[in-house]
Coordinates of C-alpha atoms (C1' of nucleotides) in Angstrom, one line a residue:
Chain L
M1246 CA 125.5 71.3 64.8
V1247 CA 124.0 73.3 67.6
D1248 CA 125.8 75.6 69.9
D1249 CA 126.1 75.2 73.6
T1250 CA 123.9 78.2 74.6
S1251 CA 121.0 76.9 72.5
L1252 CA 121.1 73.6 74.5
N1253 CA 121.2 75.7 77.7
R1254 CA 118.2 77.6 76.4
L1255 CA 116.4 74.4 75.7
V1256 CA 116.9 73.1 79.2
E1257 CA 115.9 76.4 80.6
L1258 CA 112.7 76.7 78.5
F1259 CA 111.9 73.1 78.8
P1260 CA 112.8 72.0 82.3
R1261 CA 112.0 68.4 81.6
F1262 CA 115.1 68.1 79.5
A1263 CA 117.0 68.7 82.7
S1264 CA 116.2 65.1 83.4
M1265 CA 118.8 64.1 80.8
S1266 CA 122.4 64.3 81.8
R1267 CA 124.5 66.9 80.0
H1268 CA 126.3 64.1 78.3
E1269 CA 123.0 62.4 77.1
L1270 CA 121.7 65.7 76.0
V1271 CA 124.7 66.6 73.8
K1272 CA 124.8 63.1 72.4
F1273 CA 121.1 63.3 71.7
A1274 CA 121.4 66.7 70.0
E1275 CA 124.3 65.5 67.8
K1276 CA 122.6 62.3 66.8
S1277 CA 119.4 64.0 65.9
N1278 CA 121.3 66.5 63.8
A1279 CA 119.9 69.4 66.0
R1280 CA 120.2 72.8 64.4
I1281 CA 118.8 76.3 64.7
V1282 CA 116.4 77.5 62.1
E1283 CA 114.9 81.1 61.8
D1284 CA 111.7 82.0 60.2
A1285 CA 110.2 85.3 59.2
P1286 CA 106.6 86.2 60.0
R1287 CA 104.0 84.4 57.9
E1288 CA 106.5 81.8 56.8
F1289 CA 105.3 78.2 56.8
I1290 CA 106.9 76.0 59.4
I1291 CA 104.7 73.0 58.4
R1292 CA 102.4 72.9 55.4
K1293 CA 99.3 70.9 55.4
G1294 CA 99.6 67.6 53.5
V1295 CA 103.3 68.0 52.8
A1296 CA 105.5 65.4 54.4
T1297 CA 107.7 66.5 57.3
H1298 CA 110.7 64.7 58.7
E1299 CA 111.6 67.2 61.4
I1300 CA 110.4 68.0 64.8
S1301 CA 111.1 71.4 66.3
C1302 CA 111.1 73.2 69.6
L1303 CA 110.4 76.9 69.6
L1304 CA 113.2 79.0 71.2
S1305 CA 111.8 82.4 70.5
G1306 CA 108.9 84.1 68.8
W1307 CA 105.3 83.0 68.2
A1308 CA 103.7 80.6 65.8
Y1309 CA 100.3 79.2 65.3
R1310 CA 98.8 75.9 64.1
Y1311 CA 95.5 75.9 62.1
T1312 CA 93.4 74.2 59.6
V1313 CA 91.2 75.7 56.9
L1314 CA 88.1 74.0 55.6
P1315 CA 87.4 73.7 51.9
D1316 CA 85.2 76.8 51.9
G1317 CA 87.7 79.0 53.7
R1318 CA 86.6 78.8 57.3
R1319 CA 89.7 78.7 59.4
Q1320 CA 90.2 77.3 62.9
I1321 CA 93.4 78.0 64.9
L1322 CA 94.2 75.0 67.0
A1323 CA 97.0 76.3 69.1
F1324 CA 99.5 79.1 69.6
K1325 CA 103.1 78.2 70.1
T1326 CA 105.4 80.2 72.3
P1327 CA 109.0 79.6 73.5
G1328 CA 109.3 76.3 75.1
D1329 CA 106.6 74.6 73.0
F1330 CA 107.2 71.8 70.7
V1331 CA 105.6 72.8 67.4
T1332 CA 104.1 69.4 66.8
V1333 CA 104.3 66.0 68.4
H1334 CA 101.9 64.3 66.1
C1335 CA 104.7 64.4 63.5
L1336 CA 106.3 61.4 65.2
C1337 CA 103.3 59.4 64.1
Q1338 CA 102.3 60.9 60.8
T1339 CA 104.5 62.4 58.1
E1340 CA 101.7 64.3 56.4
L1341 CA 99.8 66.4 58.8
P1342 CA 96.2 67.7 58.6
F1343 CA 97.2 71.2 59.5
S1344 CA 99.6 74.0 58.8
V1345 CA 101.9 75.9 61.1
Q1346 CA 102.9 79.5 60.4
A1347 CA 105.2 81.9 62.1
L1348 CA 103.4 84.9 63.6
T1349 CA 106.6 86.8 64.6
P1350 CA 110.2 86.2 63.6
T1351 CA 110.9 82.8 65.2
K1352 CA 114.0 80.8 66.1
R1353 CA 113.6 77.0 66.4
L1354 CA 115.7 74.1 67.5
V1355 CA 115.0 71.5 64.7
M1356 CA 115.8 67.8 64.9
D1357 CA 115.4 64.8 62.7
I1358 CA 112.4 62.7 63.5
K1359 CA 114.1 59.4 62.8
S1360 CA 116.6 59.9 65.5
I1361 CA 114.0 61.0 68.0
I1362 CA 112.2 57.8 67.4
D1363 CA 115.4 55.9 67.9
G1364 CA 115.9 57.9 71.1
V1365 CA 112.4 57.0 72.3
R1366 CA 113.4 53.4 71.9
T1367 CA 116.8 53.6 73.5
I1368 CA 117.0 56.5 75.9
P1369 CA 114.4 56.2 78.7
S1370 CA 114.3 59.9 79.4
V1371 CA 113.6 60.8 75.8
S1372 CA 110.7 58.4 75.8
H1373 CA 109.3 60.1 78.9
I1374 CA 109.7 63.6 77.5
F1375 CA 107.9 63.0 74.3
Y1376 CA 105.1 61.0 75.9
A1377 CA 104.6 63.8 78.4
I1378 CA 104.5 66.4 75.7
G1379 CA 101.9 64.5 73.8
C1380 CA 99.7 64.1 76.9
H1381 CA 100.1 67.8 77.7
D1382 CA 99.1 68.8 74.2
L1383 CA 96.1 66.5 74.4
A1384 CA 95.0 68.1 77.7
V1385 CA 95.4 71.6 76.2
A1386 CA 93.3 70.6 73.2
E1387 CA 90.6 69.2 75.3
D1388 CA 90.4 72.2 77.5
A1389 CA 90.0 74.2 74.3
L1390 CA 87.2 71.9 73.3
V1391 CA 85.2 72.7 76.3
G1392 CA 85.8 76.4 75.7
L1393 CA 84.6 76.2 72.1
G1394 CA 81.6 74.1 72.9
R1395 CA 80.2 75.6 76.0
R1396 CA 81.5 79.2 76.6
D1397 CA 80.3 82.5 75.3
A1398 CA 82.3 85.1 73.5
T1399 CA 83.5 87.0 76.6
E1400 CA 84.6 83.9 78.4
K1401 CA 86.4 82.6 75.3
I1402 CA 88.3 85.8 74.7
S1403 CA 89.2 86.3 78.4
R1404 CA 90.4 82.8 78.7
L1405 CA 92.5 83.0 75.6
V1406 CA 94.3 86.1 76.8
L1407 CA 94.8 84.8 80.3
K1408 CA 96.1 81.4 79.1
L1409 CA 98.6 83.2 76.8
Y1410 CA 99.5 85.5 79.7
Y1411 CA 100.4 82.6 82.0
K1412 CA 102.1 80.7 79.3
Q1413 CA 104.4 83.7 78.6
R1414 CA 104.9 84.3 82.3
N1415 CA 105.9 80.8 82.9
V1416 CA 108.9 81.2 80.6
G1417 CA 109.8 84.7 81.9
L1418 CA 108.3 86.7 79.0
A1419 CA 105.6 88.5 81.0
D1420 CA 106.7 90.1 84.2
D1421 CA 103.9 92.4 85.0
L1422 CA 100.4 92.5 83.7
A1423 CA 101.5 93.9 80.3
F1424 CA 103.2 91.8 77.7
E1425 CA 103.8 91.4 74.0
F1426 CA 100.9 90.0 72.1
P1427 CA 101.3 89.7 68.3
L1428 CA 97.8 88.3 67.6
R1429 CA 95.5 90.4 65.4
Q1430 CA 91.8 90.4 66.0
N1431 CA 91.3 87.9 63.3
H1432 CA 93.6 85.4 65.0
I1433 CA 91.6 85.7 68.2
A1434 CA 88.5 85.2 66.1
D1435 CA 89.8 82.1 64.4
A1436 CA 91.0 80.6 67.7
T1437 CA 87.7 81.2 69.5
G1438 CA 85.3 80.3 66.7
L1439 CA 84.0 83.9 66.4
T1440 CA 83.9 86.7 63.8
T1441 CA 86.5 89.4 63.8
V1442 CA 83.6 91.9 64.0
H1443 CA 82.3 90.3 67.2
V1444 CA 85.8 90.0 68.7
N1445 CA 86.2 93.7 68.1
R1446 CA 83.0 94.5 69.9
I1447 CA 83.9 92.4 72.9
L1448 CA 87.4 93.8 73.1
R1449 CA 86.0 97.4 73.0
Q1450 CA 83.7 96.5 75.9
L1451 CA 86.5 95.1 77.9
R1452 CA 88.6 98.2 77.2
S1453 CA 86.0 100.7 78.1
A1454 CA 85.3 98.7 81.3
Q1455 CA 89.0 99.2 82.2
I1456 CA 89.5 95.5 82.3
L1457 CA 91.7 94.7 79.4
N1458 CA 93.6 96.5 76.7
V1459 CA 94.6 94.7 73.5
E1460 CA 96.3 97.1 71.2
K1461 CA 99.3 97.5 68.9
G1462 CA 100.8 94.1 69.6
M1463 CA 100.5 94.5 73.4
V1464 CA 98.2 93.2 76.0
E1465 CA 97.6 95.1 79.2
I1466 CA 95.6 93.5 81.9
R1467 CA 94.1 96.3 83.9
N1468 CA 91.9 94.4 86.3
L1469 CA 93.1 90.9 86.8
D1470 CA 90.4 89.9 89.3
E1471 CA 87.6 91.0 87.1
L1472 CA 89.2 89.3 84.0
L1473 CA 89.6 86.1 85.9
S1474 CA 86.0 86.2 87.0
L1475 CA 84.8 86.9 83.4
A1476 CA 86.9 84.0 82.3
D1477 CA 85.4 81.7 84.9
M1478 CA 88.8 80.9 86.1
A1479 CA 90.2 80.4 89.6
P1480 CA 93.3 82.4 90.2
D1481 CA 95.3 79.2 90.7
E1482 CA 93.8 77.5 87.7
L1483 CA 96.6 78.8 85.6
D1484 CA 99.4 77.9 87.9
S1485 CA 98.4 74.4 87.1
Y1486 CA 98.9 75.1 83.5
P1487 CA 102.5 74.2 83.4
V1488 CA 104.9 74.3 80.6
L1489 CA 105.0 70.6 80.9
P1490 CA 102.6 68.2 82.7
R1491 CA 103.4 67.4 86.2
G1492 CA 103.0 64.2 88.1
W1493 CA 105.0 61.9 85.9
E1494 CA 107.6 61.2 88.6
D1495 CA 104.9 60.8 91.2
I1496 CA 103.3 58.0 89.4
N1497 CA 106.2 55.9 88.2
G1498 CA 108.6 56.6 91.1
I1499 CA 111.5 57.5 88.8
E1500 CA 113.7 60.2 90.1
A1501 CA 114.2 63.2 87.8
T1502 CA 117.9 62.4 87.4
A1503 CA 117.5 58.7 86.7
Chain W
M727 CA 94.7 37.2 85.7
V728 CA 93.2 37.5 82.2
D729 CA 92.0 34.7 80.0
D730 CA 93.4 33.9 76.7
T731 CA 90.4 34.9 74.7
S732 CA 90.5 38.4 76.1
L733 CA 94.1 38.8 74.9
N734 CA 93.0 37.6 71.5
R735 CA 90.2 40.1 71.6
L736 CA 92.7 42.8 72.5
V737 CA 94.9 42.0 69.5
E738 CA 91.9 41.8 67.3
L739 CA 90.4 45.1 68.3
F740 CA 93.7 46.8 68.6
P741 CA 95.8 45.5 65.7
R742 CA 98.8 47.4 66.9
F743 CA 99.2 44.9 69.7
A744 CA 100.0 42.3 67.1
S745 CA 103.4 44.0 67.0
M746 CA 104.1 42.3 70.3
S747 CA 105.1 38.7 70.2
R748 CA 102.6 36.4 71.9
H749 CA 105.1 35.8 74.6
E750 CA 105.7 39.5 75.2
L751 CA 102.0 40.1 75.3
V752 CA 101.3 37.4 77.9
K753 CA 104.3 38.5 80.0
F754 CA 103.1 42.1 79.7
A755 CA 99.5 41.2 80.7
E756 CA 100.7 39.3 83.7
K757 CA 103.1 41.9 84.9
S758 CA 100.5 44.7 84.6
N759 CA 98.0 42.7 86.5
A760 CA 95.7 42.7 83.6
R761 CA 92.1 41.8 84.5
I762 CA 88.6 42.1 83.1
V763 CA 86.2 44.6 84.7
E764 CA 82.5 45.0 83.9
D765 CA 80.5 48.2 84.4
A766 CA 76.8 48.9 84.3
P767 CA 75.3 51.9 82.4
R768 CA 75.9 55.2 84.1
E769 CA 78.6 53.7 86.3
F770 CA 81.8 55.9 86.7
I771 CA 84.9 54.5 85.1
I772 CA 86.9 57.6 86.1
R773 CA 85.8 60.3 88.4
K774 CA 87.0 63.8 88.0
G775 CA 89.7 64.8 90.5
V776 CA 89.9 61.3 92.0
A777 CA 93.3 59.6 91.6
T778 CA 93.5 56.7 89.1
H779 CA 96.1 54.1 89.0
E780 CA 94.7 52.0 86.2
I781 CA 94.5 52.3 82.5
S782 CA 91.9 50.4 80.5
C783 CA 91.0 49.3 77.1
L784 CA 87.3 48.9 76.2
L785 CA 86.5 45.4 75.0
S786 CA 82.7 45.9 74.5
G787 CA 80.1 48.5 75.1
W788 CA 80.2 52.3 75.0
A789 CA 81.5 54.9 77.4
Y790 CA 82.0 58.7 77.2
R791 CA 84.4 61.2 78.6
Y792 CA 83.2 64.6 79.7
T793 CA 83.7 67.7 81.9
V794 CA 81.1 69.8 83.6
L795 CA 81.7 73.5 84.3
P796 CA 80.9 74.9 87.8
D797 CA 77.5 76.2 86.5
G798 CA 76.5 72.9 85.1
R799 CA 77.3 73.2 81.4
R800 CA 78.6 69.9 80.2
Q801 CA 80.9 69.1 77.3
I802 CA 81.5 65.6 76.1
L803 CA 85.0 65.2 74.9
A804 CA 84.9 61.7 73.3
F805 CA 82.9 58.6 73.0
K806 CA 84.7 55.4 73.6
T807 CA 83.9 52.2 71.7
P808 CA 85.5 48.8 71.6
G809 CA 89.2 49.0 70.8
D810 CA 89.6 52.4 72.4
F811 CA 91.8 53.1 75.4
V812 CA 89.7 55.0 77.8
T813 CA 92.4 57.5 78.7
V814 CA 96.0 57.8 77.9
H815 CA 96.5 61.0 79.9
C816 CA 96.4 58.9 83.0
L817 CA 100.0 57.8 82.4
C818 CA 101.0 61.4 83.0
Q819 CA 98.4 62.6 85.6
T820 CA 96.8 60.7 88.4
E821 CA 94.0 63.2 88.9
L822 CA 92.2 63.8 85.7
P823 CA 90.2 66.9 84.8
F824 CA 87.3 64.9 83.5
S825 CA 85.0 62.0 84.2
V826 CA 84.3 58.9 82.2
Q827 CA 81.0 57.0 82.5
A828 CA 79.6 53.9 80.9
L829 CA 76.8 54.5 78.5
T830 CA 75.9 50.8 78.0
P831 CA 77.1 47.8 79.9
T832 CA 80.8 47.6 79.3
K833 CA 83.7 45.2 79.6
R834 CA 87.2 46.5 80.0
L835 CA 90.7 45.1 80.1
V836 CA 92.2 46.9 83.1
M837 CA 95.9 47.2 83.8
D838 CA 98.1 48.9 86.4
I839 CA 99.6 52.1 85.3
K840 CA 102.9 51.5 87.1
S841 CA 103.7 48.5 85.0
I842 CA 102.7 50.1 81.8
I843 CA 105.2 52.8 82.5
D844 CA 107.8 50.2 83.3
G845 CA 106.8 48.6 80.0
V846 CA 107.2 51.9 78.1
R847 CA 110.8 52.0 79.5
T848 CA 111.7 48.4 78.8
I849 CA 109.6 47.0 76.0
P850 CA 110.0 49.0 72.8
S851 CA 106.7 47.9 71.3
V852 CA 104.9 49.1 74.4
S853 CA 106.4 52.5 74.1
H854 CA 105.3 52.7 70.4
I855 CA 101.8 51.6 71.1
F856 CA 101.1 54.1 73.8
Y857 CA 102.8 57.0 72.1
A858 CA 100.7 56.2 69.0
I859 CA 97.5 56.1 71.0
G860 CA 98.3 59.5 72.5
C861 CA 98.9 61.0 69.1
H862 CA 95.8 59.5 67.7
D863 CA 93.7 60.9 70.6
L864 CA 95.3 64.3 70.0
A865 CA 94.4 64.2 66.3
V866 CA 90.8 63.2 67.1
A867 CA 90.5 66.0 69.7
E868 CA 91.8 68.6 67.2
D869 CA 89.4 67.4 64.5
A870 CA 86.6 67.9 67.0
L871 CA 88.0 71.4 67.8
V872 CA 87.5 72.5 64.2
G873 CA 84.0 71.1 64.3
L874 CA 83.0 73.0 67.4
G875 CA 84.6 76.2 66.3
R876 CA 83.6 76.4 62.7
R877 CA 80.7 74.2 61.7
D878 CA 77.0 74.7 62.0
A879 CA 74.5 72.4 63.8
T880 CA 73.7 70.2 60.8
E881 CA 77.4 69.6 59.9
K882 CA 78.3 68.9 63.5
I883 CA 75.5 66.3 64.0
S884 CA 76.1 64.6 60.6
R885 CA 79.8 64.4 61.3
L886 CA 79.3 62.9 64.7
V887 CA 77.1 60.2 63.4
L888 CA 79.3 59.4 60.5
K889 CA 82.4 59.2 62.6
L890 CA 80.8 56.9 65.1
Y891 CA 79.5 54.8 62.2
Y892 CA 82.9 54.4 60.7
K893 CA 84.4 53.8 64.1
Q894 CA 82.0 51.0 64.7
R895 CA 82.4 49.6 61.2
N896 CA 86.2 49.5 61.6
V897 CA 85.8 47.0 64.5
G898 CA 83.1 45.0 62.8
L899 CA 80.1 46.4 64.7
A900 CA 78.3 48.1 61.8
D901 CA 77.9 46.0 58.7
D902 CA 75.3 47.8 56.8
L903 CA 74.1 51.3 57.2
A904 CA 72.2 50.6 60.4
F905 CA 73.9 50.1 63.7
E906 CA 73.4 50.3 67.5
F907 CA 73.7 53.8 68.8
P908 CA 73.1 54.3 72.5
L909 CA 73.4 58.1 72.6
R910 CA 70.4 60.1 73.7
Q911 CA 69.8 63.5 72.2
N912 CA 71.3 65.2 75.2
H913 CA 74.6 63.3 74.6
I914 CA 74.6 64.5 71.0
A915 CA 73.9 68.0 72.3
D916 CA 76.7 67.9 74.8
A917 CA 79.2 66.6 72.3
T918 CA 78.4 69.2 69.7
G919 CA 78.0 72.2 71.9
L920 CA 74.3 72.5 71.1
T921 CA 71.0 72.3 73.0
T922 CA 68.9 69.2 73.1
V923 CA 66.0 71.2 71.7
H924 CA 68.0 72.2 68.7
V925 CA 69.5 68.7 68.2
N926 CA 66.0 67.4 68.2
R927 CA 64.9 69.8 65.5
I928 CA 67.9 69.0 63.3
L929 CA 67.3 65.3 63.7
R930 CA 63.7 65.7 62.7
Q931 CA 64.7 67.5 59.6
L932 CA 67.2 64.8 58.6
R933 CA 64.5 62.2 59.3
S934 CA 61.8 63.8 57.2
A935 CA 64.4 64.4 54.4
Q936 CA 64.9 60.6 54.4
I937 CA 68.6 61.1 55.2
L938 CA 69.1 59.8 58.7
N939 CA 67.0 58.0 61.3
V940 CA 68.2 58.2 64.9
E941 CA 65.7 56.4 67.1
K942 CA 65.3 53.9 69.9
G943 CA 69.1 53.3 70.3
M944 CA 69.7 52.7 66.6
V945 CA 71.0 54.7 63.7
E946 CA 69.9 54.1 60.2
I947 CA 71.7 56.0 57.5
R948 CA 69.2 56.2 54.7
N949 CA 71.1 58.3 52.2
L950 CA 74.8 58.1 52.8
D951 CA 75.8 60.4 49.9
E952 CA 73.6 63.1 51.1
L953 CA 74.7 62.7 54.7
L954 CA 78.4 62.9 53.6
S955 CA 77.7 66.0 51.7
L956 CA 75.9 67.6 54.6
A957 CA 78.8 66.6 56.8
D958 CA 81.2 68.2 54.4
M959 CA 83.1 65.0 54.2
A960 CA 84.8 63.2 51.4
P961 CA 83.7 59.5 51.2
D962 CA 87.3 58.4 51.9
E963 CA 87.8 60.8 54.7
L964 CA 86.6 58.3 57.1
D965 CA 88.7 55.4 55.8
S966 CA 91.6 57.5 57.0
Y967 CA 90.0 57.5 60.4
P968 CA 91.7 54.4 61.6
V969 CA 91.4 52.6 64.9
L970 CA 95.0 53.5 65.3
P971 CA 97.2 56.0 63.5
R972 CA 99.0 54.8 60.5
G973 CA 102.4 55.8 59.3
W974 CA 104.4 55.0 62.3
E975 CA 106.4 52.2 60.6
D976 CA 106.8 54.3 57.5
I977 CA 108.7 56.9 59.4
N978 CA 110.9 55.0 61.6
G979 CA 111.6 52.0 59.4
I980 CA 110.8 49.5 62.2
E981 CA 109.2 46.4 61.0
A982 CA 105.9 45.6 62.7
T983 CA 107.3 42.4 64.3
A984 CA 110.5 44.0 65.6
Chain K
dC601 C1' 48.7 53.6 88.1
dG602 C1' 51.6 57.1 89.0
dT603 C1' 56.3 58.8 88.1
dG604 C1' 60.3 60.0 85.5
dC605 C1' 63.0 60.3 81.6
dG606 C1' 63.4 61.3 77.0
dC607 C1' 61.3 63.2 72.8
dT608 C1' 58.6 66.8 70.5
dT609 C1' 56.8 71.3 69.5
dG610 C1' 55.8 76.4 69.7
dA611 C1' 56.7 81.3 70.7
dG612 C1' 59.7 84.7 71.9
dA613 C1' 64.5 86.2 73.0
dT614 C1' 69.4 86.9 72.0
dA615 C1' 74.1 86.2 70.9
dC616 C1' 76.4 86.3 67.1
dT617 C1' 76.8 87.0 62.1
dT618 C1' 76.6 89.3 57.6
dC619 C1' 77.1 93.1 54.8
dA620 C1' 78.8 97.3 54.1
dA621 C1' 81.1 101.5 54.8
dT622 C1' 84.8 104.4 57.1
dG623 C1' 89.2 105.7 58.8
dC624 C1' 93.9 104.8 60.3
dT625 C1' 98.6 103.4 59.6
dA626 C1' 102.5 101.6 57.4
dG627 C1' 104.7 100.3 53.4
dT628 C1' 105.7 101.1 48.3
dG629 C1' 106.6 103.2 44.1
dG630 C1' 107.3 107.1 41.6
Chain A
dC1486 C1' 107.7 114.0 49.5
dC1487 C1' 103.3 112.6 47.8
dA1488 C1' 99.9 109.3 45.9
dC1489 C1' 98.4 104.7 46.3
dT1490 C1' 97.5 100.5 48.3
dA1491 C1' 96.9 96.9 51.7
dG1492 C1' 95.9 95.4 56.1
dC1493 C1' 93.7 96.2 60.3
dA1494 C1' 90.4 98.3 63.5
dT1495 C1' 85.9 100.2 64.0
dT1496 C1' 80.9 101.0 63.7
dG1497 C1' 75.9 100.6 62.3
dA1498 C1' 71.9 98.2 60.7
dA1499 C1' 69.7 94.1 59.5
dG1500 C1' 69.5 89.1 59.5
dT1501 C1' 69.6 84.4 61.4
dA1502 C1' 71.1 80.4 63.9
dT1503 C1' 70.6 78.9 68.1
dC1504 C1' 68.8 79.3 72.8
dT1505 C1' 65.3 79.7 76.7
dC1506 C1' 61.2 78.9 78.6
dA1507 C1' 57.3 76.2 78.7
dA1508 C1' 54.1 72.7 77.9
dG1509 C1' 52.5 68.1 76.2
dC1510 C1' 53.2 63.4 75.1
dG1511 C1' 54.7 58.5 75.2
dC1512 C1' 56.9 54.8 77.1
dA1513 C1' 59.2 52.0 80.6
dC1514 C1' 59.5 50.9 85.2
dG1515 C1' 58.3 50.1 89.8

DNA sequence: CGTGCGCTTGAGATACTTCAATGCTAGTGG
DNA sequence: CCACTAGCATTGAAGTATCTCAAGCGCACG
């Protein structure tokens, strides 16, 4: 069973859940056996090829999703921060083609997949929420695709930092231009498709140019305009990077409280 | 209005639709104003930033989805072949961050988004189908992510060809190891994040090594084992590349005909 | 018969990698 | 409290995969 404050936190982090009535939400949480789980850094949340029967929403901390090729090359697919669902694929596939590991200590709201699927069938707002999350993750993945295919190292790294900055800011975890940033240089490398050595050199450059400091688990953006320009990003591009996709109501004419 | 053979074709290409009763399917098609649309090569199916109110399933021909950066760099996100839904994002966003263009003459089954969304709310099988499509597209995008981030040119190109081969084979459009392949070298380049010049050199290599012929709108795989090995693929990896994701029924215990 | 698009090829440039070594810091065990 | 280790950041030098620029060629099309 899950306490009341965690449900509040869920709604707060994940505004779309506000579309469910309090009653619906509680009923939903009970039915899906919602519970809080904590993980230590490096702990596996999902292990590649091992069947999963849960879906979880990150309440605090950082995690990352990745695959490693037979010869050891690793690609990080996504970083997960508070408000993110760790995986939506898992509603379709029990055995997933990637692993997820905690980067910092994390706290998750975990639910049974089976009841989510029931929910998708019976509670309209649940169906909306998970469909929207799936579309959002797809959009994020495809944005990353463009980055990996067609951007150089400086662009890739600047974009990664900026996206994580806005992501954190959206959930109130980055007030000014400095914020907690638990990635090591090898995480940045594996997310951008570069080498740690090269990441290091680019970061040094950015540091000595007084643009960006990535050190000791913190990021400090010292020249936002310059960084945005290096990242080939419009200042408003990231405001359109919402915690959840917008526009759903616009299309289908359903009021948020339906 | 849509003719009966097109509905049959839809079910045939897209087996998941078999989970709807014939009656449901016809009702659904009527309600969503289903209709056949044909496009000539190079014609836009979706234009970046322009609102769309339709969703469509490709019945014949090829199309591709891509974005271009302000300075002209282009990244192809996906190739669409018969049986694919052109976009699922469009249920969430009216204005999409990419364009879709026909590569060959195409024929599509086009439906109104609004009624699909109604369908998702009211017809359980519709909800399943679209959720599953979304998850499938996400899985494909993330597979591509690994490729772009961590594979070299030969691997990238071999994998692209092999995936398209299996994709076509799955819908009965590639019987033996030769099949129609309308991509130009610049499409391959923009999908793999390489230059056309480099793609050309790799293709020549593969050709002179008697492994793969890409010429005049056709692909001929002359040494499948070798190509699989260059692509770092297990022979069964592609059988697990279904037209639609599997495992849905396994998880939720819903019979296909529910 | 030109014109354009796609394929091909060469030569030189460069962004990124590989290999290898060094130092720093935190944690661990004695 | 010190020695030892492991993980991470840093840096240099050399190598290479891929790109850029540039030119020529063939074929389809009007």
